[in-house]
GROMACS .gro file of N, CA and C in nm:
model
  315
    1MET      N    1  -9.557  -0.057  -3.076
    1MET     CA    2  -9.648   0.034  -3.108
    1MET      C    3  -9.596   0.115  -3.241
    2ILE      N    4  -9.464   0.139  -3.251
    2ILE     CA    5  -9.409   0.218  -3.351
    2ILE      C    6  -9.445   0.144  -3.492
    3TRP      N    7  -9.441   0.020  -3.501
    3TRP     CA    8  -9.468  -0.054  -3.617
    3TRP      C    9  -9.617  -0.027  -3.667
    4LEU      N   10  -9.715  -0.011  -3.572
    4LEU     CA   11  -9.849   0.028  -3.603
    4LEU      C   12  -9.844   0.165  -3.677
    5LEU      N   13  -9.772   0.253  -3.626
    5LEU     CA   14  -9.766   0.396  -3.700
    5LEU      C   15  -9.709   0.371  -3.834
    6LEU      N   16  -9.618   0.288  -3.857
    6LEU     CA   17  -9.558   0.276  -3.992
    6LEU      C   18  -9.663   0.227  -4.087
    7LEU      N   19  -9.763   0.150  -4.044
    7LEU     CA   20  -9.871   0.105  -4.135
    7LEU      C   21  -9.937   0.222  -4.205
    8PHE      N   22  -9.948   0.335  -4.138
    8PHE     CA   23 -10.017   0.449  -4.185
    8PHE      C   24  -9.936   0.557  -4.268
    9ILE      N   25  -9.805   0.529  -4.275
    9ILE     CA   26  -9.726   0.618  -4.354
    9ILE      C   27  -9.740   0.590  -4.504
   10PRO      N   28  -9.770   0.678  -4.587
   10PRO     CA   29  -9.790   0.646  -4.731
   10PRO      C   30  -9.652   0.617  -4.791
   11THR      N   31  -9.659   0.521  -4.885
   11THR     CA   32  -9.532   0.487  -4.946
   11THR      C   33  -9.561   0.510  -5.101
   12ALA      N   34  -9.456   0.551  -5.160
   12ALA     CA   35  -9.464   0.564  -5.308
   12ALA      C   36  -9.422   0.456  -5.384
   13ALA      N   37  -9.508   0.411  -5.469
   13ALA     CA   38  -9.457   0.290  -5.545
   13ALA      C   39  -9.381   0.348  -5.670
   14VAL      N   40  -9.266   0.288  -5.691
   14VAL     CA   41  -9.179   0.308  -5.801
   14VAL      C   42  -9.216   0.238  -5.926
   15ALA      N   43  -9.265   0.295  -6.022
   15ALA     CA   44  -9.306   0.227  -6.137
   15ALA      C   45  -9.186   0.208  -6.232
   16ALA      N   46  -9.197   0.093  -6.303
   16ALA     CA   47  -9.075   0.065  -6.405
   16ALA      C   48  -9.111   0.178  -6.516
   17PRO      N   49  -8.991   0.223  -6.571
   17PRO     CA   50  -9.011   0.322  -6.680
   17PRO      C   51  -9.081   0.261  -6.806
   18GLN      N   52  -9.166   0.338  -6.873
   18GLN     CA   53  -9.235   0.277  -6.988
   18GLN      C   54  -9.133   0.270  -7.098
   19LEU      N   55  -9.149   0.184  -7.182
   19LEU     CA   56  -9.068   0.167  -7.305
   19LEU      C   57  -9.150   0.222  -7.414
   20PRO      N   58  -9.086   0.300  -7.511
   20PRO     CA   59  -9.151   0.354  -7.617
   20PRO      C   60  -9.186   0.241  -7.737
   21LEU      N   61  -9.252   0.136  -7.693
   21LEU     CA   62  -9.270   0.028  -7.791
   21LEU      C   63  -9.407   0.004  -7.793
   22THR      N   64  -9.467  -0.034  -7.921
   22THR     CA   65  -9.596  -0.083  -7.924
   22THR      C   66  -9.605  -0.201  -8.027
   23PRO      N   67  -9.700  -0.305  -8.005
   23PRO     CA   68  -9.694  -0.407  -8.089
   23PRO      C   69  -9.737  -0.357  -8.230
   24GLN      N   70  -9.672  -0.426  -8.334
   24GLN     CA   71  -9.687  -0.390  -8.472
   24GLN      C   72  -9.616  -0.267  -8.517
   25GLN      N   73  -9.545  -0.207  -8.424
   25GLN     CA   74  -9.468  -0.081  -8.462
   25GLN      C   75  -9.353  -0.129  -8.557
   26SER      N   76  -9.320  -0.044  -8.649
   26SER     CA   77  -9.204  -0.079  -8.742
   26SER      C   78  -9.072  -0.074  -8.646
   27ILE      N   79  -8.982  -0.160  -8.676
   27ILE     CA   80  -8.864  -0.161  -8.590
   27ILE      C   81  -8.784  -0.036  -8.617
   28VAL      N   82  -8.792   0.029  -8.737
   28VAL     CA   83  -8.723   0.159  -8.759
   28VAL      C   84  -8.773   0.269  -8.652
   29VAL      N   85  -8.905   0.275  -8.650
   29VAL     CA   86  -8.967   0.365  -8.555
   29VAL      C   87  -8.932   0.336  -8.415
   30ALA      N   88  -8.937   0.207  -8.387
   30ALA     CA   89  -8.900   0.160  -8.241
   30ALA      C   90  -8.753   0.192  -8.216
   31HIS      N   91  -8.666   0.170  -8.308
   31HIS     CA   92  -8.516   0.201  -8.282
   31HIS      C   93  -8.499   0.343  -8.260
   32ARG      N   94  -8.566   0.429  -8.333
   32ARG     CA   95  -8.547   0.578  -8.323
   32ARG      C   96  -8.597   0.616  -8.174
   33SER      N   97  -8.713   0.557  -8.144
   33SER     CA   98  -8.772   0.594  -8.006
   33SER      C   99  -8.688   0.542  -7.904
   34LEU      N  100  -8.626   0.430  -7.914
   34LEU     CA  101  -8.535   0.375  -7.807
   34LEU      C  102  -8.405   0.459  -7.798
   35LEU      N  103  -8.353   0.498  -7.920
   35LEU     CA  104  -8.243   0.580  -7.909
   35LEU      C  105  -8.270   0.712  -7.831
   36ALA      N  106  -8.388   0.784  -7.859
   36ALA     CA  107  -8.425   0.900  -7.807
   36ALA      C  108  -8.438   0.891  -7.646
   37ALA      N  109  -8.474   0.757  -7.603
   37ALA     CA  110  -8.490   0.735  -7.457
   37ALA      C  111  -8.360   0.684  -7.387
   38GLY      N  112  -8.260   0.694  -7.474
   38GLY     CA  113  -8.128   0.653  -7.405
   38GLY      C  114  -8.081   0.514  -7.416
   39TRP      N  115  -8.152   0.432  -7.484
   39TRP     CA  116  -8.098   0.295  -7.515
   39TRP      C  117  -7.999   0.295  -7.637
   40ARG      N  118  -7.907   0.215  -7.624
   40ARG     CA  119  -7.794   0.209  -7.729
   40ARG      C  120  -7.797   0.058  -7.785
   41PRO      N  121  -7.758   0.049  -7.908
   41PRO     CA  122  -7.751  -0.080  -7.972
   41PRO      C  123  -7.658  -0.172  -7.905
   42ALA      N  124  -7.678  -0.292  -7.867
   42ALA     CA  125  -7.590  -0.385  -7.804
   42ALA      C  126  -7.627  -0.533  -7.844
   43PRO      N  127  -7.592  -0.561  -7.980
   43PRO     CA  128  -7.640  -0.694  -8.028
   43PRO      C  129  -7.555  -0.793  -7.948
   44ASP      N  130  -7.623  -0.911  -7.928
   44ASP     CA  131  -7.573  -1.020  -7.849
   44ASP      C  132  -7.482  -1.097  -7.946
   45GLN      N  133  -7.500  -1.099  -8.063
   45GLN     CA  134  -7.403  -1.170  -8.154
   45GLN      C  135  -7.398  -1.098  -8.281
   46ASN      N  136  -7.304  -1.136  -8.371
   46ASN     CA  137  -7.275  -1.074  -8.488
   46ASN      C  138  -7.366  -1.137  -8.605
   47PRO      N  139  -7.470  -1.075  -8.663
   47PRO     CA  140  -7.555  -1.135  -8.763
   47PRO      C  141  -7.487  -1.163  -8.891
   48SER      N  142  -7.520  -1.264  -8.961
   48SER     CA  143  -7.470  -1.311  -9.083
   48SER      C  144  -7.514  -1.216  -9.204
   49PRO      N  145  -7.453  -1.209  -9.316
   49PRO     CA  146  -7.497  -1.128  -9.417
   49PRO      C  147  -7.650  -1.165  -9.459
   50ASP      N  148  -7.680  -1.297  -9.444
   50ASP     CA  149  -7.822  -1.345  -9.481
   50ASP      C  150  -7.920  -1.283  -9.374
   51GLU      N  151  -7.875  -1.277  -9.256
   51GLU     CA  152  -7.969  -1.233  -9.153
   51GLU      C  153  -7.984  -1.092  -9.168
   52ARG      N  154  -7.879  -1.008  -9.212
   52ARG     CA  155  -7.896  -0.871  -9.247
   52ARG      C  156  -7.990  -0.854  -9.357
   53HIS      N  157  -7.980  -0.933  -9.449
   53HIS     CA  158  -8.080  -0.923  -9.563
   53HIS      C  159  -8.229  -0.959  -9.516
   54TRP      N  160  -8.239  -1.067  -9.454
   54TRP     CA  161  -8.384  -1.096  -9.403
   54TRP      C  162  -8.446  -0.990  -9.331
   55SER      N  163  -8.364  -0.928  -9.234
   55SER     CA  164  -8.418  -0.827  -9.146
   55SER      C  165  -8.476  -0.699  -9.221
   56GLY      N  166  -8.434  -0.686  -9.343
   56GLY     CA  167  -8.477  -0.569  -9.430
   56GLY      C  168  -8.427  -0.430  -9.378
   57VAL      N  169  -8.347  -0.431  -9.274
   57VAL     CA  170  -8.294  -0.296  -9.227
   57VAL      C  171  -8.141  -0.296  -9.199
   58ARG      N  172  -8.071  -0.193  -9.190
   58ARG     CA  173  -7.933  -0.190  -9.151
   58ARG      C  174  -7.910  -0.121  -9.016
   59LEU      N  175  -7.973  -0.180  -8.920
   59LEU     CA  176  -7.967  -0.132  -8.778
   59LEU      C  177  -7.849  -0.196  -8.711
   60ASP      N  178  -7.772  -0.120  -8.626
   60ASP     CA  179  -7.670  -0.181  -8.547
   60ASP      C  180  -7.715  -0.268  -8.447
   61SER      N  181  -7.840  -0.269  -8.401
   61SER     CA  182  -7.891  -0.349  -8.277
   61SER      C  183  -7.937  -0.490  -8.327
   62LEU      N  184  -7.930  -0.522  -8.463
   62LEU     CA  185  -7.963  -0.653  -8.508
   62LEU      C  186  -7.875  -0.759  -8.451
   63SER      N  187  -7.921  -0.858  -8.393
   63SER     CA  188  -7.846  -0.972  -8.326
   63SER      C  189  -7.872  -1.082  -8.424
   64SER      N  190  -7.986  -1.129  -8.463
   64SER     CA  191  -8.004  -1.245  -8.539
   64SER      C  192  -8.141  -1.242  -8.605
   65CYS      N  193  -8.153  -1.324  -8.707
   65CYS     CA  194  -8.282  -1.347  -8.767
   65CYS      C  195  -8.302  -1.515  -8.806
   66SER      N  196  -8.416  -1.557  -8.797
   66SER     CA  197  -8.436  -1.687  -8.841
   66SER      C  198  -8.474  -1.686  -8.988
   67GLY      N  199  -8.403  -1.780  -9.056
   67GLY     CA  200  -8.425  -1.784  -9.199
   67GLY      C  201  -8.544  -1.883  -9.250
   68THR      N  202  -8.610  -1.936  -9.158
   68THR     CA  203  -8.724  -2.018  -9.176
   68THR      C  204  -8.837  -1.989  -9.082
   69GLY      N  205  -8.959  -2.052  -9.089
   69GLY     CA  206  -9.062  -2.026  -8.999
   69GLY      C  207  -9.124  -1.886  -9.027
   70GLU      N  208  -9.142  -1.826  -8.901
   70GLU     CA  209  -9.205  -1.699  -8.907
   70GLU      C  210  -9.113  -1.587  -8.952
   71GLY      N  211  -8.986  -1.609  -8.960
   71GLY     CA  212  -8.886  -1.503  -8.987
   71GLY      C  213  -8.847  -1.400  -8.894
   72PHE      N  214  -8.864  -1.452  -8.753
   72PHE     CA  215  -8.826  -1.359  -8.640
   72PHE      C  216  -8.693  -1.309  -8.651
   73CYS      N  217  -8.669  -1.183  -8.613
   73CYS     CA  218  -8.546  -1.115  -8.592
   73CYS      C  219  -8.550  -1.061  -8.452
   74ARG      N  220  -8.412  -1.052  -8.400
   74ARG     CA  221  -8.407  -1.006  -8.256
   74ARG      C  222  -8.302  -0.878  -8.262
   75PHE      N  223  -8.346  -0.778  -8.206
   75PHE     CA  224  -8.265  -0.658  -8.193
   75PHE      C  225  -8.234  -0.625  -8.041
   76ASP      N  226  -8.116  -0.613  -8.002
   76ASP     CA  227  -8.072  -0.586  -7.873
   76ASP      C  228  -8.014  -0.450  -7.832
   77TYR      N  229  -8.056  -0.404  -7.712
   77TYR     CA  230  -8.013  -0.268  -7.666
   77TYR      C  231  -7.964  -0.273  -7.519
   78ARG      N  232  -7.897  -0.162  -7.479
   78ARG     CA  233  -7.858  -0.155  -7.339
   78ARG      C  234  -7.872  -0.008  -7.296
   79ARG      N  235  -7.905   0.002  -7.157
   79ARG     CA  236  -7.918   0.138  -7.106
   79ARG      C  237  -7.898   0.118  -6.947
   80HIS      N  238  -7.794   0.191  -6.897
   80HIS     CA  239  -7.772   0.199  -6.757
   80HIS      C  240  -7.771   0.056  -6.700
   81GLY      N  241  -7.684  -0.031  -6.765
   81GLY     CA  242  -7.674  -0.174  -6.718
   81GLY      C  243  -7.787  -0.268  -6.746
   82GLN      N  244  -7.900  -0.208  -6.799
   82GLN     CA  245  -8.025  -0.291  -6.836
   82GLN      C  246  -8.004  -0.341  -6.973
   83THR      N  247  -8.066  -0.450  -7.008
   83THR     CA  248  -8.062  -0.502  -7.134
   83THR      C  249  -8.211  -0.505  -7.184
   84LEU      N  250  -8.234  -0.490  -7.318
   84LEU     CA  251  -8.366  -0.498  -7.387
   84LEU      C  252  -8.351  -0.576  -7.508
   85SER      N  253  -8.427  -0.671  -7.538
   85SER     CA  254  -8.430  -0.743  -7.664
   85SER      C  255  -8.582  -0.714  -7.721
   86VAL      N  256  -8.578  -0.690  -7.850
   86VAL     CA  257  -8.698  -0.667  -7.923
   86VAL      C  258  -8.708  -0.763  -8.034
   87VAL      N  259  -8.824  -0.833  -8.048
   87VAL     CA  260  -8.838  -0.938  -8.149
   87VAL      C  261  -8.943  -0.893  -8.253
   88THR      N  262  -8.904  -0.906  -8.375
   88THR     CA  263  -8.995  -0.856  -8.492
   88THR      C  264  -9.031  -0.984  -8.585
   89VAL      N  265  -9.135  -0.960  -8.656
   89VAL     CA  266  -9.172  -1.046  -8.775
   89VAL      C  267  -9.170  -0.968  -8.897
   90PRO      N  268  -9.148  -1.025  -9.012
   90PRO     CA  269  -9.151  -0.949  -9.137
   90PRO      C  270  -9.276  -0.878  -9.164
   91SER      N  271  -9.277  -0.759  -9.218
   91SER     CA  272  -9.398  -0.706  -9.261
   91SER      C  273  -9.457  -0.751  -9.380
   92ARG      N  274  -9.375  -0.833  -9.459
   92ARG     CA  275  -9.425  -0.911  -9.577
   92ARG      C  276  -9.370  -1.046  -9.552
   93PRO      N  277  -9.458  -1.128  -9.484
   93PRO     CA  278  -9.405  -1.268  -9.464
   93PRO      C  279  -9.351  -1.341  -9.584
   94GLY      N  280  -9.248  -1.412  -9.546
   94GLY     CA  281  -9.179  -1.495  -9.652
   94GLY      C  282  -9.076  -1.409  -9.738
   95ARG      N  283  -9.060  -1.287  -9.717
   95ARG     CA  284  -8.980  -1.194  -9.787
   95ARG      C  285  -8.900  -1.107  -9.699
   96ALA      N  286  -8.784  -1.077  -9.742
   96ALA     CA  287  -8.701  -0.981  -9.663
   96ALA      C  288  -8.774  -0.852  -9.661
   97SER      N  289  -8.805  -0.803  -9.533
   97SER     CA  290  -8.890  -0.682  -9.525
   97SER      C  291  -8.862  -0.621  -9.385
   98VAL      N  292  -8.900  -0.496  -9.383
   98VAL     CA  293  -8.870  -0.433  -9.245
   98VAL      C  294  -8.981  -0.499  -9.148
   99GLY      N  295  -8.914  -0.534  -9.027
   99GLY     CA  296  -9.012  -0.606  -8.924
   99GLY      C  297  -9.095  -0.512  -8.844
  100ARG      N  298  -9.193  -0.583  -8.795
  100ARG     CA  299  -9.291  -0.519  -8.703
  100ARG      C  300  -9.270  -0.583  -8.566
  101VAL      N  301  -9.266  -0.500  -8.463
  101VAL     CA  302  -9.242  -0.543  -8.329
  101VAL      C  303  -9.364  -0.634  -8.285
  102ILE      N  304  -9.321  -0.755  -8.234
  102ILE     CA  305  -9.432  -0.833  -8.171
  102ILE      C  306  -9.402  -0.865  -8.026
  103GLN      N  307  -9.275  -0.853  -7.970
  103GLN     CA  308  -9.248  -0.882  -7.834
  103GLN      C  309  -9.120  -0.810  -7.788
  104TRP      N  310  -9.111  -0.792  -7.667
  104TRP     CA  311  -8.983  -0.735  -7.602
  104TRP      C  312  -8.965  -0.781  -7.453
  105TRP      N  313  -8.852  -0.788  -7.415
  105TRP     CA  314  -8.826  -0.817  -7.274
  105TRP      C  315  -8.680  -0.768  -7.245
   0.00000   0.00000   0.00000
């Protein structure tokens, strides 16, 4: 019978914290917002000088950029043992330019 009573006890759902990211947001704005929310740069790898050029920014969180295709760049962060990767595409396709956020995980 006790288990029946437990069915009527309200439980609070714990929501995952919202990230200060929006699609098409400049990576510079996203970076500032992430730092303010306690995220710290934690690149997964050391980008080459070419990758730094393609990214169009000098952010410590840059991990890599593709020199071909869409020109994706990945920026990595860490907070309280969690990791976050943010992917951008150039704001001016085909040219080195500040990226716009398209995806994160």
